[in-house]
Amino acid sequence: MVLYTSPFPNSCLSVLHSFSWGLIFPCYWLADRLVASFVPTTYEKRQRADDPCYFHALCIIITTPIYLALLVASLPFALIGFLLWCPLQSARRPYIYSRLEDKNHANGATLLTEWKAAGNGKSFCFGSANVCLLPDSLARFNNVFNTQARAKEIGRRIRNGASRPQIKIYIDSPTNTSISAASFSSLVSPQGGENTNRTVNAGIKRTTSMEYKGDNSGSNNSDDSREDKGGAGEPNEGEENTCIVRINGEDNGHMSDTETDTVNGQAHASDPAEPSLEGDAEISKTPNHKQKEGDSGSLDSYSASRESLVKVRVGDGTVDQSTVNNKLLYKASIMKKTSVRKKKHTDETFDHEISAFFPANLDFLCLQEVFDKRAAEKLKEQLHHYFEYIVYDVGVYSCHGCCSFKFVNSGLLFASRYPVMDAAYHCYPNGRGTDSLASKGALFLKVQVGSTPQDQRIVGYISCTHLQAIAGDTTVRCEQLDMLQDWLSEFRKSTSSSSTANPEELVAFDVICGDLNFDNCSSEDKLEQQHSLFTHYKDPCRIGPGEDKPWAIGTLLDPEGLYDEEVCTPDNLQK
């Protein structure tokens, strides 16, 4: 299958499309600004109330006649452009595949190299989020605004969080001897270099290589898997990205198998492939720690979370070990309670906690509601600082391939650090109401994550989708889940390789991510909860229909409360 790097098969059609959109855009922009002027957000309302000199009403009185006059003048050109634009959509491709060509754009971060599966296990980290990047007038009905700036900021936060070094500290102290509590700290930055590493090593015993995923290719592995593979004394590919530090007290604590084998919500490729599913709300399993540009919230808040209970700052000088130990002992009782809670769920193979930071060491990202094309371009530019491969502008427009007219695309965007081998998109034909105006559907991808010494490719399958949103449309969502399974089965058959000349591929994982628009506990979602999808895929937060894992937390935030102090920052929302 050929990956489409441009929306049209030839430059002539691309020029015609650009010309038609150039005629439409002034009318589209003026209408968007006109509606946005009359839909204030809660944040803007508060600004007006606090600032007696806020002349918003005067601005509306002045700009509204101007917008209306220009809108009327642009309508004839928009109509001509629309008549030219509509038939062109029948030749438009269903997505755009973008690969980072300029390696310097990655800000010096080393891009991933191919993983050679020589016996060591490997883990992968998946992220899914709904970002609500609609045209500004429509976004305001969800109480958010300034779509273009938000797109850039979202991309910056994701790539800063994903490239953040992951440092895990196991504390053995007299007050915490039953199990070593896992905590996190921003000990060093990726730019610290060897000198910083030596500084940290002078004060704390390092038990594995101090490298970072932001600059290397592997993923973190457990100490147990390293010992099982006979890799003692040699750092393997899986160890390159996690700094695991043990701080000893008077008594050496015992580290349980569950603790040492945590993979932070990541899927093991060393185990047999087990399909998994990620729902609407993505809980960050891999915390991130050093604050960079684009991040809000402070790591110095003592009430932040378990990941920030221990804070060691490394400056130009050496680390005061007594100060470090005092901080660790001071927090030990709190951390012990966390350890007890974790110990109750020994069947889990990963840490589960709510983080104020985007997951570190992220390999694959699935986003929904990236509807605005200009915002998608800005988001893509930011994500390319970390992800080498991106699929965006996914979907169809006009009446092409669907039953009703589609004004916007599917809103799906996929970013990967591993090369995309194949991609396919299908539009759900049964959308209703306002959802039918968007080409909601499913994006299927096949990625190559490595190869064996016998040159067998190791691949993974990722599906990204956005289901019907209206609360009462249970039947519609179930039909879409049926179609999702059928399309995925067809995609795997059409892209699988099994011949003598080309050895059969090894499948490392099969994951579904997206905005499913239902949960596992609400009574009105019983039909979706019992769908056959959950017999083929495992939801890590789910025990069964209507019952979640004890650590799973479901949230429903009223859009009117987005700017309330309790939830308006990552740290406050985390609390």
Coordinates of C-alpha atoms in Angstrom, one line a residue:
M1 CA 0.0 0.0 0.0
V2 CA 1.2 3.5 -0.9
L3 CA 1.2 6.1 1.8
Y4 CA -0.2 9.4 0.5
T5 CA 2.1 12.3 1.1
S6 CA -0.2 14.9 -0.6
P7 CA -4.0 15.2 -0.7
F8 CA -4.3 15.0 -4.5
P9 CA -2.6 12.6 -7.0
N10 CA -1.2 15.4 -9.2
S11 CA -0.1 19.1 -8.9
C12 CA -2.9 20.3 -11.2
L13 CA -5.6 19.2 -8.9
S14 CA -3.7 20.6 -5.9
V15 CA -3.5 24.0 -7.6
L16 CA -7.2 24.0 -8.4
H17 CA -8.0 23.0 -4.8
S18 CA -5.8 25.8 -3.4
F19 CA -7.5 28.3 -5.8
S20 CA -11.0 27.2 -4.8
W21 CA -10.2 27.3 -1.1
G22 CA -8.7 30.7 -1.6
L23 CA -12.0 31.9 -2.8
I24 CA -13.9 30.3 0.1
F25 CA -11.6 31.2 2.9
P26 CA -12.3 35.0 3.3
C27 CA -16.1 34.2 3.7
Y28 CA -15.3 31.3 6.0
W29 CA -13.0 33.4 8.2
L30 CA -15.3 36.4 8.4
A31 CA -18.3 34.2 9.4
D32 CA -16.2 32.5 12.0
R33 CA -15.1 35.8 13.5
L34 CA -18.6 37.3 13.4
V35 CA -20.1 34.3 15.3
A36 CA -17.1 34.2 17.8
S37 CA -17.8 37.8 18.7
F38 CA -21.1 36.9 20.2
V39 CA -20.1 33.7 22.0
P40 CA -17.9 34.7 24.9
T41 CA -16.2 32.1 27.1
T42 CA -16.4 32.0 30.9
Y43 CA -12.8 33.3 31.0
E44 CA -13.7 36.3 28.9
K45 CA -16.8 37.0 31.0
R46 CA -14.7 37.1 34.1
Q47 CA -12.2 39.4 32.5
R48 CA -15.0 41.8 31.7
A49 CA -16.3 41.7 35.2
D50 CA -12.9 42.3 36.7
D51 CA -11.8 45.1 34.4
P52 CA -14.1 48.1 34.3
C53 CA -12.2 49.5 31.3
Y54 CA -12.9 46.4 29.2
F55 CA -14.5 47.8 26.0
H56 CA -15.7 44.5 24.5
A57 CA -19.2 45.8 23.8
L58 CA -17.8 48.8 22.0
C59 CA -15.6 46.6 19.9
I60 CA -18.5 44.5 18.9
I61 CA -20.6 47.5 17.9
I62 CA -17.7 48.8 15.7
T63 CA -16.6 45.5 14.1
T64 CA -20.0 43.8 13.5
P65 CA -21.0 46.1 10.6
I66 CA -17.6 45.8 9.1
Y67 CA -17.7 42.0 9.3
L68 CA -21.2 41.9 7.8
A69 CA -20.3 44.2 4.9
L70 CA -17.2 42.2 4.0
L71 CA -19.1 38.9 4.5
V72 CA -21.7 40.0 2.0
A73 CA -19.0 41.1 -0.5
S74 CA -17.2 37.8 -0.3
L75 CA -20.2 35.6 -0.8
P76 CA -20.2 35.6 -4.6
F77 CA -16.5 34.5 -4.6
A78 CA -17.2 31.9 -2.0
L79 CA -20.0 30.4 -4.1
I80 CA -17.8 30.1 -7.1
G81 CA -15.1 28.5 -5.0
F82 CA -17.6 26.1 -3.4
L83 CA -18.8 24.9 -6.8
L84 CA -15.2 24.2 -7.8
W85 CA -14.2 22.8 -4.5
C86 CA -17.0 20.1 -4.2
P87 CA -16.2 18.0 -7.2
L88 CA -12.5 18.1 -6.4
Q89 CA -13.2 16.1 -3.2
S90 CA -13.9 13.0 -5.2
A91 CA -10.2 12.9 -6.1
R92 CA -9.0 13.8 -2.7
R93 CA -7.0 11.2 -0.7
P94 CA -8.3 10.2 2.8
Y95 CA -5.2 11.4 4.7
I96 CA -1.8 13.1 4.5
Y97 CA 1.3 11.3 5.6
S98 CA 4.1 13.5 6.8
R99 CA 7.7 12.3 7.5
L100 CA 10.3 14.5 9.1
E101 CA 12.9 15.2 6.4
D102 CA 15.0 17.8 8.2
K103 CA 16.5 15.9 11.1
N104 CA 17.7 19.2 12.6
H105 CA 14.0 20.0 13.2
A106 CA 14.0 17.5 16.0
N107 CA 16.1 20.0 18.2
G108 CA 19.1 17.7 18.3
A109 CA 17.1 14.7 19.7
T110 CA 18.3 11.4 18.2
L111 CA 15.5 9.8 16.2
L112 CA 14.7 6.1 16.9
T113 CA 16.8 3.4 15.2
E114 CA 15.4 0.0 14.4
W115 CA 15.0 -2.4 17.3
K116 CA 16.8 -5.7 16.8
A117 CA 15.0 -8.3 18.9
A118 CA 17.9 -10.3 20.1
G119 CA 16.2 -11.8 23.2
N120 CA 15.5 -8.7 25.3
G121 CA 11.9 -7.5 25.8
K122 CA 10.7 -4.1 24.8
S123 CA 7.8 -1.9 25.9
F124 CA 5.8 0.7 24.0
C125 CA 3.9 3.7 25.3
F126 CA 0.5 4.8 23.8
G127 CA -1.3 8.1 24.3
S128 CA -4.8 9.1 23.3
A129 CA -6.5 12.5 23.8
N130 CA -9.4 14.6 22.6
V131 CA -8.1 18.2 21.9
C132 CA -11.3 20.0 20.6
L133 CA -9.5 22.0 17.8
L134 CA -12.6 23.3 16.1
P135 CA -13.0 26.6 14.2
D136 CA -13.0 29.3 16.9
S137 CA -16.7 30.0 16.7
L138 CA -17.6 26.4 17.3
A139 CA -14.9 25.8 19.9
R140 CA -16.5 28.6 22.0
F141 CA -19.6 26.5 22.4
N142 CA -17.3 24.1 24.3
N143 CA -16.1 27.1 26.3
V144 CA -12.6 27.2 24.7
F145 CA -11.2 29.8 22.4
N146 CA -8.2 30.8 20.3
T147 CA -7.9 27.5 18.4
Q148 CA -4.7 28.4 16.5
A149 CA -2.8 29.3 19.6
R150 CA -4.1 26.3 21.5
A151 CA -3.0 24.0 18.8
K152 CA 0.5 25.3 19.0
E153 CA 0.5 25.1 22.8
I154 CA -0.9 21.6 22.8
G155 CA 1.8 20.4 20.5
R156 CA 4.5 22.1 22.6
R157 CA 3.2 20.5 25.8
I158 CA 3.0 17.0 24.3
R159 CA 6.5 17.0 22.8
N160 CA 8.0 18.6 25.9
G161 CA 6.4 16.0 28.1
A162 CA 7.2 13.1 25.8
S163 CA 10.9 14.0 25.6
R164 CA 11.1 14.5 29.4
P165 CA 13.6 12.1 31.1
Q166 CA 12.0 9.4 33.1
I167 CA 13.7 8.9 36.4
K168 CA 12.5 6.4 38.9
I169 CA 13.6 6.3 42.6
Y170 CA 13.3 3.3 44.8
I171 CA 13.6 4.3 48.4
D172 CA 14.7 1.8 51.1
S173 CA 14.3 3.5 54.5
P174 CA 13.7 2.4 58.1
T175 CA 10.1 3.7 57.8
N176 CA 9.4 2.0 54.5
T177 CA 10.7 -1.6 54.5
S178 CA 7.8 -3.7 53.3
I179 CA 8.0 -2.5 49.7
S180 CA 10.0 0.1 47.9
A181 CA 7.7 3.0 46.9
A182 CA 8.2 4.2 43.4
S183 CA 8.5 8.0 43.1
F184 CA 9.9 10.3 40.6
S185 CA 12.1 13.4 40.5
S186 CA 13.6 15.8 38.0
L187 CA 17.2 15.0 39.0
V188 CA 18.8 15.9 35.7
S189 CA 17.8 17.2 32.3
P190 CA 18.5 15.7 28.9
Q191 CA 20.9 18.5 28.3
G192 CA 22.8 17.8 31.4
G193 CA 25.4 15.7 29.7
E194 CA 28.1 13.5 31.3
N195 CA 29.0 16.1 33.9
T196 CA 25.5 16.2 35.4
N197 CA 25.4 12.4 35.4
R198 CA 28.6 12.3 37.4
T199 CA 27.2 14.8 39.8
V200 CA 24.1 12.7 40.5
N201 CA 26.2 9.6 40.8
A202 CA 28.3 11.2 43.4
G203 CA 25.4 11.5 45.8
I204 CA 23.1 8.6 44.8
K205 CA 23.8 5.0 43.9
R206 CA 22.9 4.4 40.3
T207 CA 21.7 1.0 39.4
T208 CA 21.3 1.2 35.7
S209 CA 22.4 3.3 32.8
M210 CA 21.5 7.0 32.9
E211 CA 20.3 7.6 29.4
Y212 CA 17.1 9.2 28.2
K213 CA 14.5 8.2 25.7
G214 CA 14.4 11.7 24.4
D215 CA 17.8 11.1 22.8
N216 CA 17.8 7.3 22.3
S217 CA 15.8 4.6 20.7
G218 CA 14.8 2.0 23.3
S219 CA 12.2 1.8 26.1
N220 CA 12.6 1.0 29.7
N221 CA 12.8 -2.6 30.8
S222 CA 12.6 -4.2 34.3
D223 CA 15.6 -5.4 36.2
D224 CA 14.0 -8.9 36.3
S225 CA 13.8 -9.1 32.5
R226 CA 17.4 -8.1 32.3
E227 CA 18.5 -10.8 34.6
D228 CA 16.4 -13.4 32.9
K229 CA 18.0 -12.6 29.6
G230 CA 21.5 -13.0 31.0
G231 CA 22.4 -9.4 30.4
A232 CA 24.2 -8.7 33.7
G233 CA 26.9 -6.1 33.4
E234 CA 25.9 -4.9 30.0
P235 CA 23.3 -2.3 29.4
N236 CA 20.9 -3.5 26.7
E237 CA 18.7 -1.6 24.3
G238 CA 15.7 -1.6 26.7
E239 CA 17.7 0.1 29.5
E240 CA 18.8 3.2 27.6
N241 CA 16.0 5.5 28.6
T242 CA 15.3 5.0 32.3
C243 CA 17.4 6.1 35.2
I244 CA 16.5 3.9 38.2
V245 CA 18.1 5.1 41.4
R246 CA 18.0 3.3 44.8
I247 CA 18.6 5.3 48.0
N248 CA 19.4 3.1 50.9
G249 CA 18.5 3.7 54.5
E250 CA 19.5 1.7 57.6
D251 CA 17.5 -1.3 56.4
N252 CA 17.3 -2.6 52.9
G253 CA 13.7 -2.8 51.8
H254 CA 12.4 -5.6 49.7
M255 CA 11.4 -4.7 46.2
S256 CA 8.4 -6.9 45.1
D257 CA 8.2 -8.4 41.6
T258 CA 5.3 -6.1 40.8
E259 CA 7.4 -3.1 41.6
T260 CA 10.5 -4.2 39.6
D261 CA 8.4 -5.2 36.6
T262 CA 6.4 -2.0 36.2
V263 CA 6.2 -0.7 32.7
N264 CA 4.0 2.4 33.3
G265 CA 1.0 1.4 31.2
Q266 CA 3.1 0.2 28.3
A267 CA 2.6 -2.9 26.2
H268 CA 5.3 -5.6 26.4
A269 CA 6.4 -6.9 23.0
S270 CA 8.3 -9.8 24.6
D271 CA 5.0 -11.4 25.7
P272 CA 2.5 -12.9 23.3
A273 CA 0.5 -10.1 21.5
E274 CA -2.6 -9.3 23.5
P275 CA -5.0 -6.8 22.0
S276 CA -5.7 -3.8 24.2
L277 CA -8.1 -0.9 24.1
E278 CA -7.8 2.7 25.4
G279 CA -11.0 4.6 26.0
D280 CA -12.0 8.2 25.9
A281 CA -10.0 9.4 28.8
E282 CA -6.3 8.7 28.8
I283 CA -4.7 8.5 32.2
S284 CA -1.0 9.3 32.1
K285 CA 0.7 6.2 33.4
T286 CA 4.3 7.5 32.8
P287 CA 4.8 10.8 34.7
N288 CA 7.0 13.5 33.4
H289 CA 9.0 15.7 35.6
K290 CA 11.1 18.6 34.4
Q291 CA 9.1 21.6 33.5
K292 CA 9.8 23.1 30.1
E293 CA 8.4 25.9 28.0
G294 CA 4.7 25.4 27.4
D295 CA 4.1 23.6 30.7
S296 CA 2.1 25.0 33.5
G297 CA 2.0 23.9 37.1
S298 CA 4.8 23.7 39.6
L299 CA 6.9 20.7 40.5
D300 CA 7.6 22.4 43.9
S301 CA 4.0 22.0 45.1
Y302 CA 4.1 19.7 48.2
S303 CA 0.6 18.7 47.5
A304 CA 1.2 17.8 43.8
S305 CA 1.4 14.0 43.7
R306 CA 3.5 11.0 44.5
E307 CA 5.7 11.8 41.5
S308 CA 6.8 15.1 43.1
L309 CA 7.1 14.0 46.7
V310 CA 10.8 13.6 46.3
K311 CA 12.6 16.5 44.7
V312 CA 16.3 16.6 44.2
R313 CA 17.7 19.6 42.4
V314 CA 21.1 19.3 40.7
G315 CA 22.8 22.6 40.0
D316 CA 26.3 23.5 39.2
G317 CA 27.5 22.2 42.5
T318 CA 27.3 18.8 44.2
V319 CA 24.2 17.3 45.9
D320 CA 24.0 17.6 49.7
Q321 CA 23.2 13.9 50.6
S322 CA 22.0 14.8 54.1
T323 CA 19.5 17.2 52.7
V324 CA 18.3 14.6 50.2
N325 CA 17.9 11.9 52.9
N326 CA 16.0 14.3 55.2
K327 CA 13.5 15.0 52.4
L328 CA 13.2 11.3 51.7
L329 CA 12.6 10.4 55.3
Y330 CA 10.2 13.3 55.8
K331 CA 8.0 12.0 52.9
A332 CA 8.4 8.3 53.7
S333 CA 5.2 7.9 55.7
I334 CA 3.1 9.4 52.9
M335 CA 4.9 7.2 50.3
K336 CA 4.4 4.1 52.4
K337 CA 0.6 4.6 52.3
T338 CA 0.9 4.8 48.5
S339 CA 2.9 1.6 48.5
V340 CA 0.2 -0.2 50.5
R341 CA -2.4 0.9 48.0
K342 CA -0.3 -0.4 45.1
K343 CA 0.3 -3.7 46.8
K344 CA -3.4 -4.5 46.9
H345 CA -3.4 -4.8 43.1
T346 CA -0.5 -7.1 42.6
D347 CA -2.0 -8.5 39.4
E348 CA -1.3 -5.3 37.6
T349 CA 1.8 -5.1 35.5
F350 CA 2.2 -1.3 35.4
D351 CA 2.0 1.7 37.6
H352 CA -1.3 3.6 37.6
E353 CA -1.6 7.1 38.8
I354 CA -2.9 10.5 37.7
S355 CA -0.1 12.8 36.5
A356 CA -0.1 16.5 35.9
F357 CA 2.3 15.9 33.0
F358 CA 2.0 14.3 29.6
P359 CA 3.5 10.7 29.5
A360 CA 7.2 10.5 29.0
N361 CA 8.8 8.1 26.5
L362 CA 5.7 8.3 24.3
D363 CA 5.9 6.1 21.2
F364 CA 2.5 6.5 19.6
L365 CA -0.1 9.3 19.9
C366 CA -3.7 9.2 18.7
L367 CA -5.6 12.5 18.8
Q368 CA -9.3 13.3 18.1
E369 CA -11.1 16.5 17.1
V370 CA -8.3 18.0 15.2
F371 CA -10.9 19.4 12.8
D372 CA -9.4 22.8 11.9
K373 CA -6.9 22.3 9.1
R374 CA -4.8 25.4 10.0
A375 CA -4.7 24.2 13.6
A376 CA -3.7 20.7 12.4
E377 CA -0.7 22.2 10.5
K378 CA 0.5 24.1 13.6
L379 CA 0.0 21.0 15.8
K380 CA 1.9 18.9 13.3
E381 CA 4.9 21.3 13.2
Q382 CA 5.2 21.1 17.0
L383 CA 4.8 17.3 17.1
H384 CA 7.5 16.9 14.5
H385 CA 10.0 18.0 17.1
Y386 CA 9.6 14.6 18.7
F387 CA 7.6 12.3 16.3
E388 CA 9.1 11.5 13.0
Y389 CA 6.0 10.1 11.3
I390 CA 2.6 11.9 11.4
V391 CA -0.7 11.1 9.6
Y392 CA -3.2 14.0 9.7
D393 CA -6.1 15.7 7.8
V394 CA -7.8 12.3 7.9
G395 CA -11.3 12.0 6.4
V396 CA -13.4 12.9 3.4
Y397 CA -15.2 16.1 2.5
S398 CA -18.4 16.9 0.5
C399 CA -20.5 13.8 -0.4
H400 CA -17.5 11.7 -1.5
G401 CA -17.6 8.2 0.1
C402 CA -20.4 9.0 2.6
C403 CA -24.2 9.3 2.7
S404 CA -24.4 12.9 3.8
F405 CA -22.5 16.1 3.1
K406 CA -19.3 16.4 5.2
F407 CA -18.1 19.9 6.1
V408 CA -15.1 18.9 8.2
N409 CA -12.8 15.9 8.3
S410 CA -12.7 13.1 10.9
G411 CA -10.5 15.1 13.3
L412 CA -8.1 12.1 13.7
L413 CA -4.4 12.6 13.9
F414 CA -1.7 9.9 14.5
A415 CA 1.9 10.5 15.4
S416 CA 4.6 7.8 15.7
R417 CA 8.3 7.4 16.4
Y418 CA 8.3 4.2 14.4
P419 CA 7.8 4.1 10.6
V420 CA 4.3 3.7 9.3
M421 CA 4.0 0.8 6.8
D422 CA 0.4 1.0 5.8
A423 CA -2.6 3.1 6.6
A424 CA -6.3 3.0 5.8
Y425 CA -9.4 5.1 6.6
H426 CA -13.1 4.3 6.7
C427 CA -16.0 6.7 7.3
Y428 CA -18.9 5.7 9.5
P429 CA -22.0 5.9 7.2
N430 CA -24.5 6.0 10.1
G431 CA -23.7 9.3 11.8
R432 CA -26.6 11.3 13.1
G433 CA -27.4 14.9 14.0
T434 CA -24.4 17.3 14.2
D435 CA -22.0 14.4 14.1
S436 CA -23.1 13.6 10.5
L437 CA -21.5 16.9 9.5
A438 CA -18.0 15.5 10.3
S439 CA -16.6 12.5 8.5
K440 CA -16.1 10.5 11.8
G441 CA -14.6 7.2 11.2
A442 CA -11.6 4.9 11.9
L443 CA -8.0 5.2 11.0
F444 CA -6.0 1.9 10.8
L445 CA -2.2 1.8 10.9
K446 CA 0.5 -0.7 10.7
V447 CA 3.9 0.2 12.1
Q448 CA 7.2 -1.5 12.0
V449 CA 8.8 -1.5 15.5
G450 CA 11.8 -3.8 14.8
S451 CA 13.1 -7.0 13.3
T452 CA 14.5 -10.3 14.5
P453 CA 18.0 -11.5 13.8
Q454 CA 16.4 -13.7 11.1
D455 CA 15.1 -10.5 9.4
Q456 CA 11.5 -11.2 10.4
R457 CA 9.7 -7.9 10.7
I458 CA 8.1 -7.0 14.1
V459 CA 5.0 -5.0 13.5
G460 CA 2.2 -3.5 15.5
Y461 CA -1.4 -2.5 14.6
I462 CA -3.0 0.7 15.9
S463 CA -6.6 1.8 15.3
C464 CA -7.8 5.3 16.1
T465 CA -11.5 6.2 16.1
H466 CA -14.1 8.7 17.2
L467 CA -17.6 7.3 17.8
Q468 CA -21.0 9.0 17.7
A469 CA -21.2 11.6 20.5
I470 CA -24.9 12.2 21.2
A471 CA -25.7 10.5 24.5
G472 CA -28.9 8.6 23.4
D473 CA -27.4 7.1 20.3
T474 CA -26.4 3.8 21.8
T475 CA -27.5 1.7 18.8
V476 CA -25.4 3.9 16.5
R477 CA -22.3 3.4 18.6
C478 CA -22.8 -0.3 18.7
E479 CA -23.1 -0.4 14.9
Q480 CA -19.9 1.6 14.6
L481 CA -18.1 -0.8 16.9
D482 CA -19.3 -3.7 14.6
M483 CA -17.9 -1.9 11.6
L484 CA -14.7 -1.1 13.4
Q485 CA -14.0 -4.7 14.1
D486 CA -14.9 -5.8 10.5
W487 CA -12.7 -3.0 9.0
L488 CA -9.8 -3.9 11.3
S489 CA -10.0 -7.6 10.4
E490 CA -9.9 -6.7 6.7
F491 CA -7.0 -4.3 7.2
R492 CA -4.9 -7.0 9.0
K493 CA -5.7 -9.5 6.2
S494 CA -4.8 -7.1 3.4
T495 CA -1.5 -6.0 5.0
S496 CA -0.3 -9.3 6.5
S497 CA 2.7 -10.9 5.0
S498 CA 3.2 -14.7 4.9
S499 CA 5.2 -16.2 2.1
T500 CA 8.4 -18.2 1.6
A501 CA 10.2 -15.2 0.1
N502 CA 8.9 -12.8 2.8
P503 CA 8.9 -14.5 6.2
E504 CA 5.8 -14.1 8.3
E505 CA 5.8 -11.0 10.4
L506 CA 5.6 -11.1 14.2
V507 CA 2.8 -9.0 15.6
A508 CA 3.9 -7.2 18.8
F509 CA 0.6 -5.5 19.6
D510 CA -2.9 -4.7 18.4
V511 CA -4.3 -1.6 20.1
I512 CA -7.4 0.5 19.7
C513 CA -7.3 4.1 20.9
G514 CA -9.9 6.9 20.6
D515 CA -12.9 8.8 21.8
L516 CA -15.5 6.1 22.3
N517 CA -18.1 8.5 23.9
F518 CA -19.3 5.9 26.4
D519 CA -18.0 4.6 29.7
N520 CA -18.0 1.3 31.6
C521 CA -20.2 2.3 34.5
S522 CA -23.1 4.5 33.4
S523 CA -26.4 2.7 33.2
E524 CA -27.3 4.2 29.8
D525 CA -24.2 2.7 28.3
K526 CA -25.0 -0.9 29.1
L527 CA -25.3 -2.0 25.4
E528 CA -21.9 -0.7 24.6
Q529 CA -20.4 -2.2 27.7
Q530 CA -21.5 -5.6 26.6
H531 CA -20.3 -5.3 23.1
S532 CA -18.3 -8.2 21.6
L533 CA -15.3 -5.8 21.1
F534 CA -14.4 -6.4 24.8
T535 CA -14.1 -10.2 24.2
H536 CA -11.4 -9.6 21.7
Y537 CA -9.7 -6.6 23.3
K538 CA -8.7 -5.9 26.9
D539 CA -9.5 -2.6 28.5
P540 CA -6.8 -2.1 31.2
C541 CA -9.2 -0.1 33.4
R542 CA -12.0 -2.6 33.2
I543 CA -12.9 -5.7 35.1
G544 CA -16.2 -6.4 33.4
P545 CA -19.4 -4.7 32.2
G546 CA -20.3 -2.0 34.7
E547 CA -17.2 -2.7 36.9
D548 CA -13.9 -0.9 36.7
K549 CA -10.5 -1.6 38.4
P550 CA -10.3 0.0 41.9
W551 CA -7.7 2.5 40.7
A552 CA -9.7 3.7 37.7
I553 CA -11.2 7.2 38.0
G554 CA -13.9 8.4 35.8
T555 CA -14.5 12.1 35.3
L556 CA -17.2 14.3 33.7
L557 CA -16.3 18.0 33.6
D558 CA -18.9 20.6 32.9
P559 CA -17.5 22.9 30.2
E560 CA -18.8 25.9 32.2
G561 CA -16.3 25.0 34.9
L562 CA -13.2 24.8 32.7
Y563 CA -11.8 28.0 34.2
D564 CA -12.6 27.3 37.8
E565 CA -9.5 27.5 40.1
E566 CA -9.9 23.9 41.2
V567 CA -9.3 22.5 37.7
C568 CA -7.9 25.2 35.5
T569 CA -4.2 24.1 36.0
P570 CA -2.7 20.6 35.6
D571 CA -1.7 20.5 39.3
N572 CA -5.1 21.6 40.5
L573 CA -6.9 19.1 38.2
Q574 CA -4.7 16.4 39.4
K575 CA -5.6 17.1 43.1

